[in-house]
Tab-separated table of C-alpha atoms and ligand atoms in Angstrom:
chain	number	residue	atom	x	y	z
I	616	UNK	CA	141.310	-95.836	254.665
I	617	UNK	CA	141.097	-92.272	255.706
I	618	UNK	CA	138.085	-90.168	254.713
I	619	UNK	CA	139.875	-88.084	252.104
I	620	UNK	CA	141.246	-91.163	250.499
I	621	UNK	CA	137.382	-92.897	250.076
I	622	UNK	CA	135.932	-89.252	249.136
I	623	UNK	CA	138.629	-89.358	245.907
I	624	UNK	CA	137.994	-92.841	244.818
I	625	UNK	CA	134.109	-92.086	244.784
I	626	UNK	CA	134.609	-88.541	243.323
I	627	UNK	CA	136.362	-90.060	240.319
I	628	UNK	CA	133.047	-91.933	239.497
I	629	UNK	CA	130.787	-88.708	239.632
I	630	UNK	CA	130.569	-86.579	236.301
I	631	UNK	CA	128.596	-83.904	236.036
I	632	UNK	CA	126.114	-84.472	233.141
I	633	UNK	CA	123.797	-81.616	230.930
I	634	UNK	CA	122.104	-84.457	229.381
I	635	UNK	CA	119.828	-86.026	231.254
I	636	UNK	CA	116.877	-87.687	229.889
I	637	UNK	CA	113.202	-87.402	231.393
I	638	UNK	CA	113.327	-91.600	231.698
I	639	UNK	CA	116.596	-91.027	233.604
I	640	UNK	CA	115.094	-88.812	236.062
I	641	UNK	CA	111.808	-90.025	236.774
I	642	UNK	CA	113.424	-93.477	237.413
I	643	UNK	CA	115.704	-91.681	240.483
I	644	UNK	CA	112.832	-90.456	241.155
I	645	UNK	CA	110.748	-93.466	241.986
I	646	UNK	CA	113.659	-95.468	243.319
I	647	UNK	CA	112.842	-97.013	246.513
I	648	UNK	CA	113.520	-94.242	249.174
I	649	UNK	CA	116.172	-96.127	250.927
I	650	UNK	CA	118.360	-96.114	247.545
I	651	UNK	CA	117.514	-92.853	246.073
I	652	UNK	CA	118.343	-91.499	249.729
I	653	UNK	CA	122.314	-93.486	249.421
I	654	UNK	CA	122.816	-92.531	246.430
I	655	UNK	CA	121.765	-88.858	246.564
I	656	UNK	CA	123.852	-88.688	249.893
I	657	UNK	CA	127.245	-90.187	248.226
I	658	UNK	CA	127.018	-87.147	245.890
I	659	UNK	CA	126.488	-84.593	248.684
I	660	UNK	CA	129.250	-86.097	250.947
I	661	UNK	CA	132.057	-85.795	248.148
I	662	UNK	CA	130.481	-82.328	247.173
I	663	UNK	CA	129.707	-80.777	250.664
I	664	UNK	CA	131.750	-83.463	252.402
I	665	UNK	CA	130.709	-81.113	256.221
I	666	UNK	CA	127.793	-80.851	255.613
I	667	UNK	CA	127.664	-77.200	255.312
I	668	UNK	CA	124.276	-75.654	255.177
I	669	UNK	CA	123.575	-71.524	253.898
I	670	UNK	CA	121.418	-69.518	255.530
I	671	UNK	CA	119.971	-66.958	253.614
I	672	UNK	CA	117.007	-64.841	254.800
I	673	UNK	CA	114.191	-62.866	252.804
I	674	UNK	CA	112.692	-59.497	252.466
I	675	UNK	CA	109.824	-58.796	251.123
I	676	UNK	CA	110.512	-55.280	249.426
I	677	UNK	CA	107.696	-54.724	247.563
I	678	UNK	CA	104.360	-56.985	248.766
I	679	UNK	CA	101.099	-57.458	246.972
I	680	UNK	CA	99.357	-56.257	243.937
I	681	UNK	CA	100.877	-57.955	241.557
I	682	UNK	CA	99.767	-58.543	237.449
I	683	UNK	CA	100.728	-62.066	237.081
I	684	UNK	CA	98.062	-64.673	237.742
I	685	UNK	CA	100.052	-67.174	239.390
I	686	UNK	CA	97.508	-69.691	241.213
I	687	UNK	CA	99.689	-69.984	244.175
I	688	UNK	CA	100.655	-66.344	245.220
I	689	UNK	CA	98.945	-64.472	247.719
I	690	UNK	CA	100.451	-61.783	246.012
I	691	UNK	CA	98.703	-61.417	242.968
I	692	UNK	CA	96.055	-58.876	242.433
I	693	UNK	CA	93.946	-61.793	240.450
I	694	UNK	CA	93.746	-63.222	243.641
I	695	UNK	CA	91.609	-62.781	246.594
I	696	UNK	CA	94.332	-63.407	249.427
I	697	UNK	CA	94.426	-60.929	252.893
I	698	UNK	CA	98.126	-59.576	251.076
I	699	UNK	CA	97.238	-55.934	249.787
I	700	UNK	CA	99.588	-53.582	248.105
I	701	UNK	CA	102.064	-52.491	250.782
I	702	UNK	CA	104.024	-49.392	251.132
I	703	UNK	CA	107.757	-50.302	249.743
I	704	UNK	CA	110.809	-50.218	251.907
I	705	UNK	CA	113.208	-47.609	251.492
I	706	UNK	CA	116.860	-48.541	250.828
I	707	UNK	CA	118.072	-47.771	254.625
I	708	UNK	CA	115.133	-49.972	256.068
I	709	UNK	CA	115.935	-52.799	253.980
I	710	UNK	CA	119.990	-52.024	254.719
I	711	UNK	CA	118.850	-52.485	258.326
I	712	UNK	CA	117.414	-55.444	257.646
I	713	UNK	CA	120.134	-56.784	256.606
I	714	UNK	CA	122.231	-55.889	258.885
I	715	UNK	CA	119.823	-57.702	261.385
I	716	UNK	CA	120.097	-60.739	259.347
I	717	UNK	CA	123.902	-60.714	259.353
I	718	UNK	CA	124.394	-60.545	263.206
I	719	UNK	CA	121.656	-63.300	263.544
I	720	UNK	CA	124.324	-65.559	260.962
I	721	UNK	CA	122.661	-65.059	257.663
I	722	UNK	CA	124.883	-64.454	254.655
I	723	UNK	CA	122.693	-64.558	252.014
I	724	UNK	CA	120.247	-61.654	251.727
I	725	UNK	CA	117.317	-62.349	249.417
I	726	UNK	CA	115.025	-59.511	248.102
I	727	UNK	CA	111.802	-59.653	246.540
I	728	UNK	CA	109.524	-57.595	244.584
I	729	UNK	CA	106.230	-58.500	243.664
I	730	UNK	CA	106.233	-57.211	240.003
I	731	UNK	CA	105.682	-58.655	236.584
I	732	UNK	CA	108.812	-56.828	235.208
I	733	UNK	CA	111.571	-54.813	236.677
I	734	UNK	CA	110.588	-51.500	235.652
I	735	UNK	CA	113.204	-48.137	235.191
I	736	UNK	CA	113.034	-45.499	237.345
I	737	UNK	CA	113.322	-44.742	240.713
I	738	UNK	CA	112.225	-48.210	242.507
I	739	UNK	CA	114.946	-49.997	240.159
I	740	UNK	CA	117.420	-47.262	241.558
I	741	UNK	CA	116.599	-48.262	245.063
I	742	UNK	CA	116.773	-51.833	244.279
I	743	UNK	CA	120.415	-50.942	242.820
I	744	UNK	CA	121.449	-49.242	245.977
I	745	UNK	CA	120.065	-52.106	248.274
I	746	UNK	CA	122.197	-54.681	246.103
I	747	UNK	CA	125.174	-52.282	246.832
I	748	UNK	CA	124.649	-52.103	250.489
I	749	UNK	CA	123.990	-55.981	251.051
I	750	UNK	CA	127.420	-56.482	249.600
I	751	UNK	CA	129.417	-53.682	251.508
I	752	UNK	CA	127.948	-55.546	254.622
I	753	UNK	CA	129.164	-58.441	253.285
I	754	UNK	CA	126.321	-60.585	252.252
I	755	UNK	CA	125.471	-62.375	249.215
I	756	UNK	CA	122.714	-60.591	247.280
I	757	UNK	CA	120.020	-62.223	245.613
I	758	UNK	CA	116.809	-60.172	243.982
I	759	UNK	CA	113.733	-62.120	242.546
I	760	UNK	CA	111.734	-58.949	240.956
I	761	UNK	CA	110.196	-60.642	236.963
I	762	UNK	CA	111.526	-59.860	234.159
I	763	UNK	CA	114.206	-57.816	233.264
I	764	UNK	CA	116.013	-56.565	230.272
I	765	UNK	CA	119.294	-56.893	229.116
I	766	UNK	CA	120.438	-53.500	230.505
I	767	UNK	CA	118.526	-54.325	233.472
I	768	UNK	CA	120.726	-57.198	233.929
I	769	UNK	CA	123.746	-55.236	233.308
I	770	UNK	CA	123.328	-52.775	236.026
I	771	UNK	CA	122.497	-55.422	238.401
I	772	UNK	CA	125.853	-57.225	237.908
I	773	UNK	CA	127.652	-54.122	237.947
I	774	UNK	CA	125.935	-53.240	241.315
I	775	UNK	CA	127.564	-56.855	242.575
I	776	UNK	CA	123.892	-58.807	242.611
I	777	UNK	CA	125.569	-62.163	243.046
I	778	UNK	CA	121.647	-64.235	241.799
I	779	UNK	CA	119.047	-63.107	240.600
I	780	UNK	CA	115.982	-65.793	241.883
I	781	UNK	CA	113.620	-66.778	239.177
I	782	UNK	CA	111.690	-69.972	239.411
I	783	UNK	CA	110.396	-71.948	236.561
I	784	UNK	CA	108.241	-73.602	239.360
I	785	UNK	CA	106.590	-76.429	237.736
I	786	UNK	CA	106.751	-78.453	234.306
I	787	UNK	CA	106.154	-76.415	230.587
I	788	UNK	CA	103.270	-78.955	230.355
I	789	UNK	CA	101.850	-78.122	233.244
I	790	UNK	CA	102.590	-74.358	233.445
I	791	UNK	CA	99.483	-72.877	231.958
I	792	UNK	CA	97.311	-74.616	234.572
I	793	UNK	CA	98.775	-72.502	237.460
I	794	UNK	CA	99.721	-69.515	235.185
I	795	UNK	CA	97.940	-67.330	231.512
I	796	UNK	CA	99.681	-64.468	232.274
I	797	UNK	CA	103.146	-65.427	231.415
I	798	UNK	CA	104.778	-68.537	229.132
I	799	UNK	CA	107.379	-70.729	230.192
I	800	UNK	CA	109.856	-69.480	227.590
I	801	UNK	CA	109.463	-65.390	229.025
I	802	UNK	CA	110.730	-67.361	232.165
I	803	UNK	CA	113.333	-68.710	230.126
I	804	UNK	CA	114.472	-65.931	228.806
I	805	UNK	CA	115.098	-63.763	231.355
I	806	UNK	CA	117.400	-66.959	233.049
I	807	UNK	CA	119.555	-66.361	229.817
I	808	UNK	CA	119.643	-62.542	230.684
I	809	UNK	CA	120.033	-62.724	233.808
I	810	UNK	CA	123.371	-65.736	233.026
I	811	UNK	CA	124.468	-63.030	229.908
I	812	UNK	CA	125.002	-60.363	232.424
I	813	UNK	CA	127.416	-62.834	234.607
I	814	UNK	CA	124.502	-62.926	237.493
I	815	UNK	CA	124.266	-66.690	238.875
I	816	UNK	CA	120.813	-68.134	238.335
I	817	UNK	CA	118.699	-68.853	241.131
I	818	UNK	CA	115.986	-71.176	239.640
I	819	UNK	CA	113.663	-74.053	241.214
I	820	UNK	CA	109.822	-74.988	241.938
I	821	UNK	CA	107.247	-75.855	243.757
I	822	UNK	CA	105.643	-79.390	244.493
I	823	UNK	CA	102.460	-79.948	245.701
I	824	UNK	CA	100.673	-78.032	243.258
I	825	UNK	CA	98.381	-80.796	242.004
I	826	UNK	CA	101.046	-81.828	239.203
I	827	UNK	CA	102.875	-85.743	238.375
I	828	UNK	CA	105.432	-87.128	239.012
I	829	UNK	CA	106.107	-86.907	235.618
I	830	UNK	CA	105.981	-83.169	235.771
I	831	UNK	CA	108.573	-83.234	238.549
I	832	UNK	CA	110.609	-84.621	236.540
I	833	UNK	CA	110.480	-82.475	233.697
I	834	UNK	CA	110.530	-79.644	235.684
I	835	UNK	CA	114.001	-81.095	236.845
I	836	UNK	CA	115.339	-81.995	233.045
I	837	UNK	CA	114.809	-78.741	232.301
I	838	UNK	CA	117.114	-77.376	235.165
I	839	UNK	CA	119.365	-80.323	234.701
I	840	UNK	CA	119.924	-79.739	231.595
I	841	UNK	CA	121.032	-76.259	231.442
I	842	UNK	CA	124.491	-75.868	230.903
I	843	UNK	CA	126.074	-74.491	233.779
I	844	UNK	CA	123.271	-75.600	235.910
I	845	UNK	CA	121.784	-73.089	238.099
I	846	UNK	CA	123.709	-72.297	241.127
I	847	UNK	CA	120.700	-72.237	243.901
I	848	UNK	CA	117.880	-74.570	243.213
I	849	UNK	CA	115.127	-73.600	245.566
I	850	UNK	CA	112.592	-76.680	246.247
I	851	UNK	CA	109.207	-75.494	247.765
I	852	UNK	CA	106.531	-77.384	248.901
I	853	UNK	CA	103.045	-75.567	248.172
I	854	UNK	CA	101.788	-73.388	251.021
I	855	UNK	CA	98.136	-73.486	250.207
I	856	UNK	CA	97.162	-69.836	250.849
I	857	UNK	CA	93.456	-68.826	252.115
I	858	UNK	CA	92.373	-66.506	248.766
I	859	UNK	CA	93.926	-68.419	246.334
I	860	UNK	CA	92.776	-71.009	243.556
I	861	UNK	CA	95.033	-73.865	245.339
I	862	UNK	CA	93.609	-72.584	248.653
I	863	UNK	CA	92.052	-76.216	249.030
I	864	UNK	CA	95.266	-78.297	248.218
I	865	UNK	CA	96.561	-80.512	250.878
I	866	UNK	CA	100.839	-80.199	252.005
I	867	UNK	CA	102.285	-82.472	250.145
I	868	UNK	CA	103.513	-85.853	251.189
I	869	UNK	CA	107.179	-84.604	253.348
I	870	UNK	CA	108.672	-87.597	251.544
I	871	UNK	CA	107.607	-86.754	248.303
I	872	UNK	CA	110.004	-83.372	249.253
I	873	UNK	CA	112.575	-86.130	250.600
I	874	UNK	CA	112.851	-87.574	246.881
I	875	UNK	CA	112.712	-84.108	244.826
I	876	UNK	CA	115.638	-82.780	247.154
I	877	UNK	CA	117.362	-85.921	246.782
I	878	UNK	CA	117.033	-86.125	243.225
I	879	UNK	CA	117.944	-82.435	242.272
I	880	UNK	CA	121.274	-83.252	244.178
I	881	UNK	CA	122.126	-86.052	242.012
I	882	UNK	CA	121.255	-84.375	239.171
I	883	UNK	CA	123.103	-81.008	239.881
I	884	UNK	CA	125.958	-82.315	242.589
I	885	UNK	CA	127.299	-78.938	242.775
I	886	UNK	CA	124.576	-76.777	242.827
I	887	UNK	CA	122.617	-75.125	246.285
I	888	UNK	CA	119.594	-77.029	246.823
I	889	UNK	CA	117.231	-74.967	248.812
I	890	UNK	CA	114.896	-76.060	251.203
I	891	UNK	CA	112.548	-73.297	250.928
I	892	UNK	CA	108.850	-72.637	251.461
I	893	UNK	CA	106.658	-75.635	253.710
I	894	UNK	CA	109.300	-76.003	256.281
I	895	UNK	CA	106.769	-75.199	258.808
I	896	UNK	CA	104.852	-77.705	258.056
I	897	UNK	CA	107.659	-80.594	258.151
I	898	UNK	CA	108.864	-82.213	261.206
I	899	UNK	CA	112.070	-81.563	262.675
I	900	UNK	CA	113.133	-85.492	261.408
I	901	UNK	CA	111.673	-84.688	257.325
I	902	UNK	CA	114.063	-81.722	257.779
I	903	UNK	CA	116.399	-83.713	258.652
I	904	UNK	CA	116.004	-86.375	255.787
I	905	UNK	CA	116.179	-83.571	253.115
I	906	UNK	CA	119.217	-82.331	254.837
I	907	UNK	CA	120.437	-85.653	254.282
I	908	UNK	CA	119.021	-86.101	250.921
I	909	UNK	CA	121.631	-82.741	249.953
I	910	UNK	CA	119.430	-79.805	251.007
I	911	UNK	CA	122.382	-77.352	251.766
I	912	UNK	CA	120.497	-74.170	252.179
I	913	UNK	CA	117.363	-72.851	254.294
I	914	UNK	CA	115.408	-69.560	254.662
I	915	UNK	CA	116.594	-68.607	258.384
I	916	UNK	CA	114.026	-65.941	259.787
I	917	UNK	CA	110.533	-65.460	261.080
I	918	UNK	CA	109.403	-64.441	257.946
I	919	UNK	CA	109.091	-65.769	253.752
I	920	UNK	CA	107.405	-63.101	252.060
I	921	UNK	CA	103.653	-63.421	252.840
I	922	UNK	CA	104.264	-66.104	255.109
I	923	UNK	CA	105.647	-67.949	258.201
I	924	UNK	CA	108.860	-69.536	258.690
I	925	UNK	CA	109.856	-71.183	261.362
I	926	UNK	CA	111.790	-69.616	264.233
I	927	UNK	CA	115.105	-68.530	264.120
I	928	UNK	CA	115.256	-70.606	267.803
I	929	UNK	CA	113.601	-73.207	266.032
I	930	UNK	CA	116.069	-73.486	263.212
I	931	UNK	CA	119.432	-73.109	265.343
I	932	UNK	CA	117.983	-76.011	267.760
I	933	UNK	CA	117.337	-77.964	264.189
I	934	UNK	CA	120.903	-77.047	262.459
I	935	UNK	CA	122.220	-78.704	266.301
I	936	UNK	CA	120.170	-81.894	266.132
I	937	UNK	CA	121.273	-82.548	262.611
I	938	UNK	CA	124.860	-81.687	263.530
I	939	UNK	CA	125.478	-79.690	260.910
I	940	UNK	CA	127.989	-76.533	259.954
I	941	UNK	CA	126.675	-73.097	259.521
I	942	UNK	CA	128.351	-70.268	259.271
I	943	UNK	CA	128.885	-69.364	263.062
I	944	UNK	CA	130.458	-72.772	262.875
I	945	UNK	CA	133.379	-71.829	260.950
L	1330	LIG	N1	107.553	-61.908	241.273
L	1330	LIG	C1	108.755	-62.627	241.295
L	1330	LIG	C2	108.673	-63.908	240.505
L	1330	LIG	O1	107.609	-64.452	240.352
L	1330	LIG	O2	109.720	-64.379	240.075
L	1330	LIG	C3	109.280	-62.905	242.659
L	1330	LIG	C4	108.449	-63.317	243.816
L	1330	LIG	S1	107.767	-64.951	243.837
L	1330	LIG	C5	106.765	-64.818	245.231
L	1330	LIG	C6	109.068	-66.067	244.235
L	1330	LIG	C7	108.745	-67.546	244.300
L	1330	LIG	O3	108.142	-67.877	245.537
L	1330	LIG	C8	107.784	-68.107	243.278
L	1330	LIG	O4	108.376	-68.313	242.049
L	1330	LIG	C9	107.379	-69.418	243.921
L	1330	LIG	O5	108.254	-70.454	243.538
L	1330	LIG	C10	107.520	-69.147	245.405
L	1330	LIG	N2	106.203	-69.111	246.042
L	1330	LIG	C11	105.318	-68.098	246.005
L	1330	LIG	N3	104.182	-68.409	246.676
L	1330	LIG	C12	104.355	-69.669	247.155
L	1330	LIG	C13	103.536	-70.557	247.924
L	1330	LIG	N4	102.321	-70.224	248.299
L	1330	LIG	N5	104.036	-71.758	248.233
L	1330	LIG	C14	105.280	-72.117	247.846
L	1330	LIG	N6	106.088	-71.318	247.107
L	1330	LIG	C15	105.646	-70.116	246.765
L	1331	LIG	C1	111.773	-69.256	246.515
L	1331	LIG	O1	111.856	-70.169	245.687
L	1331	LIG	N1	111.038	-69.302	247.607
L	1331	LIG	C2	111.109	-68.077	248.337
L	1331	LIG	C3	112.141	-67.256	247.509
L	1331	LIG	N2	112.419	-68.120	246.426
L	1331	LIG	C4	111.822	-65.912	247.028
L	1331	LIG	C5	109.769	-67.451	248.498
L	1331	LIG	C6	108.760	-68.364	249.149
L	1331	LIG	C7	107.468	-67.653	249.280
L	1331	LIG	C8	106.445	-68.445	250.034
L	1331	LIG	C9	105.111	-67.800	250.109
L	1331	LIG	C10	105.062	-66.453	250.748
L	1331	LIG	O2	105.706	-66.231	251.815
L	1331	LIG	O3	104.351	-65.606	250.217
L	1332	LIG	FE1	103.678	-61.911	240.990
L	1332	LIG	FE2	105.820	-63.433	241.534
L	1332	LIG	FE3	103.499	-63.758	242.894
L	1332	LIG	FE4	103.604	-64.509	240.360
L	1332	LIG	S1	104.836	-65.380	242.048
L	1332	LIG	S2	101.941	-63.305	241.306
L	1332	LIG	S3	104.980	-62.962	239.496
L	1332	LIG	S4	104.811	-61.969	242.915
């Protein structure tokens, strides 16, 4: 039987389902890693049957001083993290690096602003322009800046932002433990602006943060259920940050990473699971697994936002090992 034949007969099996129930999900899971691990990679194959992987890499536009309290974020002024209130970028600085990104076989370019709320006036002009010049160079554009209003939204898609990135990053039970200054429905919200305005939604989370795995879950019915699911589902795995209130948290188990990648993937079969922050910490063979399990995305470049990533040398020896396509590829 040749491949495309097999890939059909197990395609017609797959449905993609809004209505998953929290039993459903924390069942996958649990399942013994061997199984959840087949089953999340029978999805991937007849979704992403090359095993293509994006690499998208990240700006920080606007660092520090930010008003939300969020426990994890060096950039938040309610924390006591080394991150102070940088000077901004100006639109041709963040064109060039872009540009940079491109010729180093990027094509996402992801921008980020540490604000509570995109506010109007000249910075939102800039941000306009940047999402302008990303796409004449012929990237994807994504922008994770807060909040945003309707008209906010508007502009943005009529600029050509192709996401906006806006992570519900843990359960709505266990939200307020990590966050006062916001509620998990202003987070919701702006995902229905930012889908209103015809932007794809860039929404995932963070493990590691001291929650269950019944919070995992939830935090996954919620993005399972929404209907489209969000097109880029960034899992990260807590970097504990020197300064902030989950300073002291260990890295979280890599297979415990294994199992949320694998299970977003069978929940959301065509959506862009992205293996995102605590890649430094993993081993080229975790990598691996979750590139199995239907990670097909990474943050390529030195740099997160506050952070380290690892090496652009490291990550082209790592997309070789695992054998799989990139863009450069193609
Ligand atoms: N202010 C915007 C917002 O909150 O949407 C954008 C920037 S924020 C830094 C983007 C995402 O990075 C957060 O939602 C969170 O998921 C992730 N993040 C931030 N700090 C992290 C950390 N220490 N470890 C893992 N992920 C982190
Ligand atoms: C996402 O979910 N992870 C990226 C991106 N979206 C914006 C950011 C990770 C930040 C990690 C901590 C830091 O570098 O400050
Ligand atoms: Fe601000 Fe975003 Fe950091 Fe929260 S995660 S403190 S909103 S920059």
């Amino acid at each position: 039987m040749t491949f495309v034949e097999s890939e059909f007969q197990i395609s017609k099996d797959v449905q993609i389902r809004f209505d998953w129930t929290l039993d459903e999900i924390q069942n996958i899971l649990k399942k013994p890693l061997i199984e959840l691990l087949w089953e999340s990679q029978q999805v991937h194959r007849i979704f992403n049957p090359r095993y293509k992987v994006q690499l998208a890499s990240l700006l920080s536009v606007k660092t520090g001083g930010c008003e939300e309290d969020c426990a994890y974020c060096s950039q938040s002024m309610h924390n006591a993290s080394d991150v102070t209130d940088q000077s901004d970028f100006d639109v041709l600085g963040v064109l060039a690096q872009a540009k940079a990104a491109k010729a180093a076989g990027a094509d996402r370019f992801c921008m980020g602003w540490a604000w509570r709320e995109i506010r109007d006036g000249k910075p939102f002009e800039s941000m306009l322009e940047m999402v302008r010049g990303v796409r004449e160079i012929g990237m994807e554009a994504c922008v994770t800046g807060g909040m945003l209003t309707d008209l906010q939204a508007k502009r943005l898609a009529d600029a050509g932002l192709t996401a906006y990135n806006h992570n519900l990053d843990t359960s709505p039970e266990y939200y307020e433990k990590i966050i006062s200054t916001r509620t998990y429905q202003d987070r919701l919200e702006t995902l229905y602006r930012v889908r209103a305005a015809g932007i794809t939604v860039c929404c995932g989370g963070i493990i590691g943060m001291g929650e269950t795995i019944k919070d995992r879950a939830s935090l996954l019915k919620v993005l399972a259920t929404m209907e489209p699911h969000p097109e880029s589902v960034p899992i990260n795995a807590l970097v504990p940050i020197e300064g902030t209130p989950l300073q002291n948290l260990e890295m979280v188990d890599p297979l415990d990473l294994v199992r949320m990648v694998a299970t977003a993937r069978i929940l959301m079969p065509t959506s862009r699971i992205r293996l995102s922050a605590g890649r430094e910490e993993l081993g080229k063979e975790a990598q691996i697994l979750c590139l199995l399990a239907g990670a097909d995305s990474i943050f390529y470049g030195d740099s997160l936002l506050t952070t380290s990533n690892p090496s652009v040398k490291a990550d082209r020896d790592l997309l070789a090992a695992a054998g799989v396509i990139v863009n450069w590829d193609e």
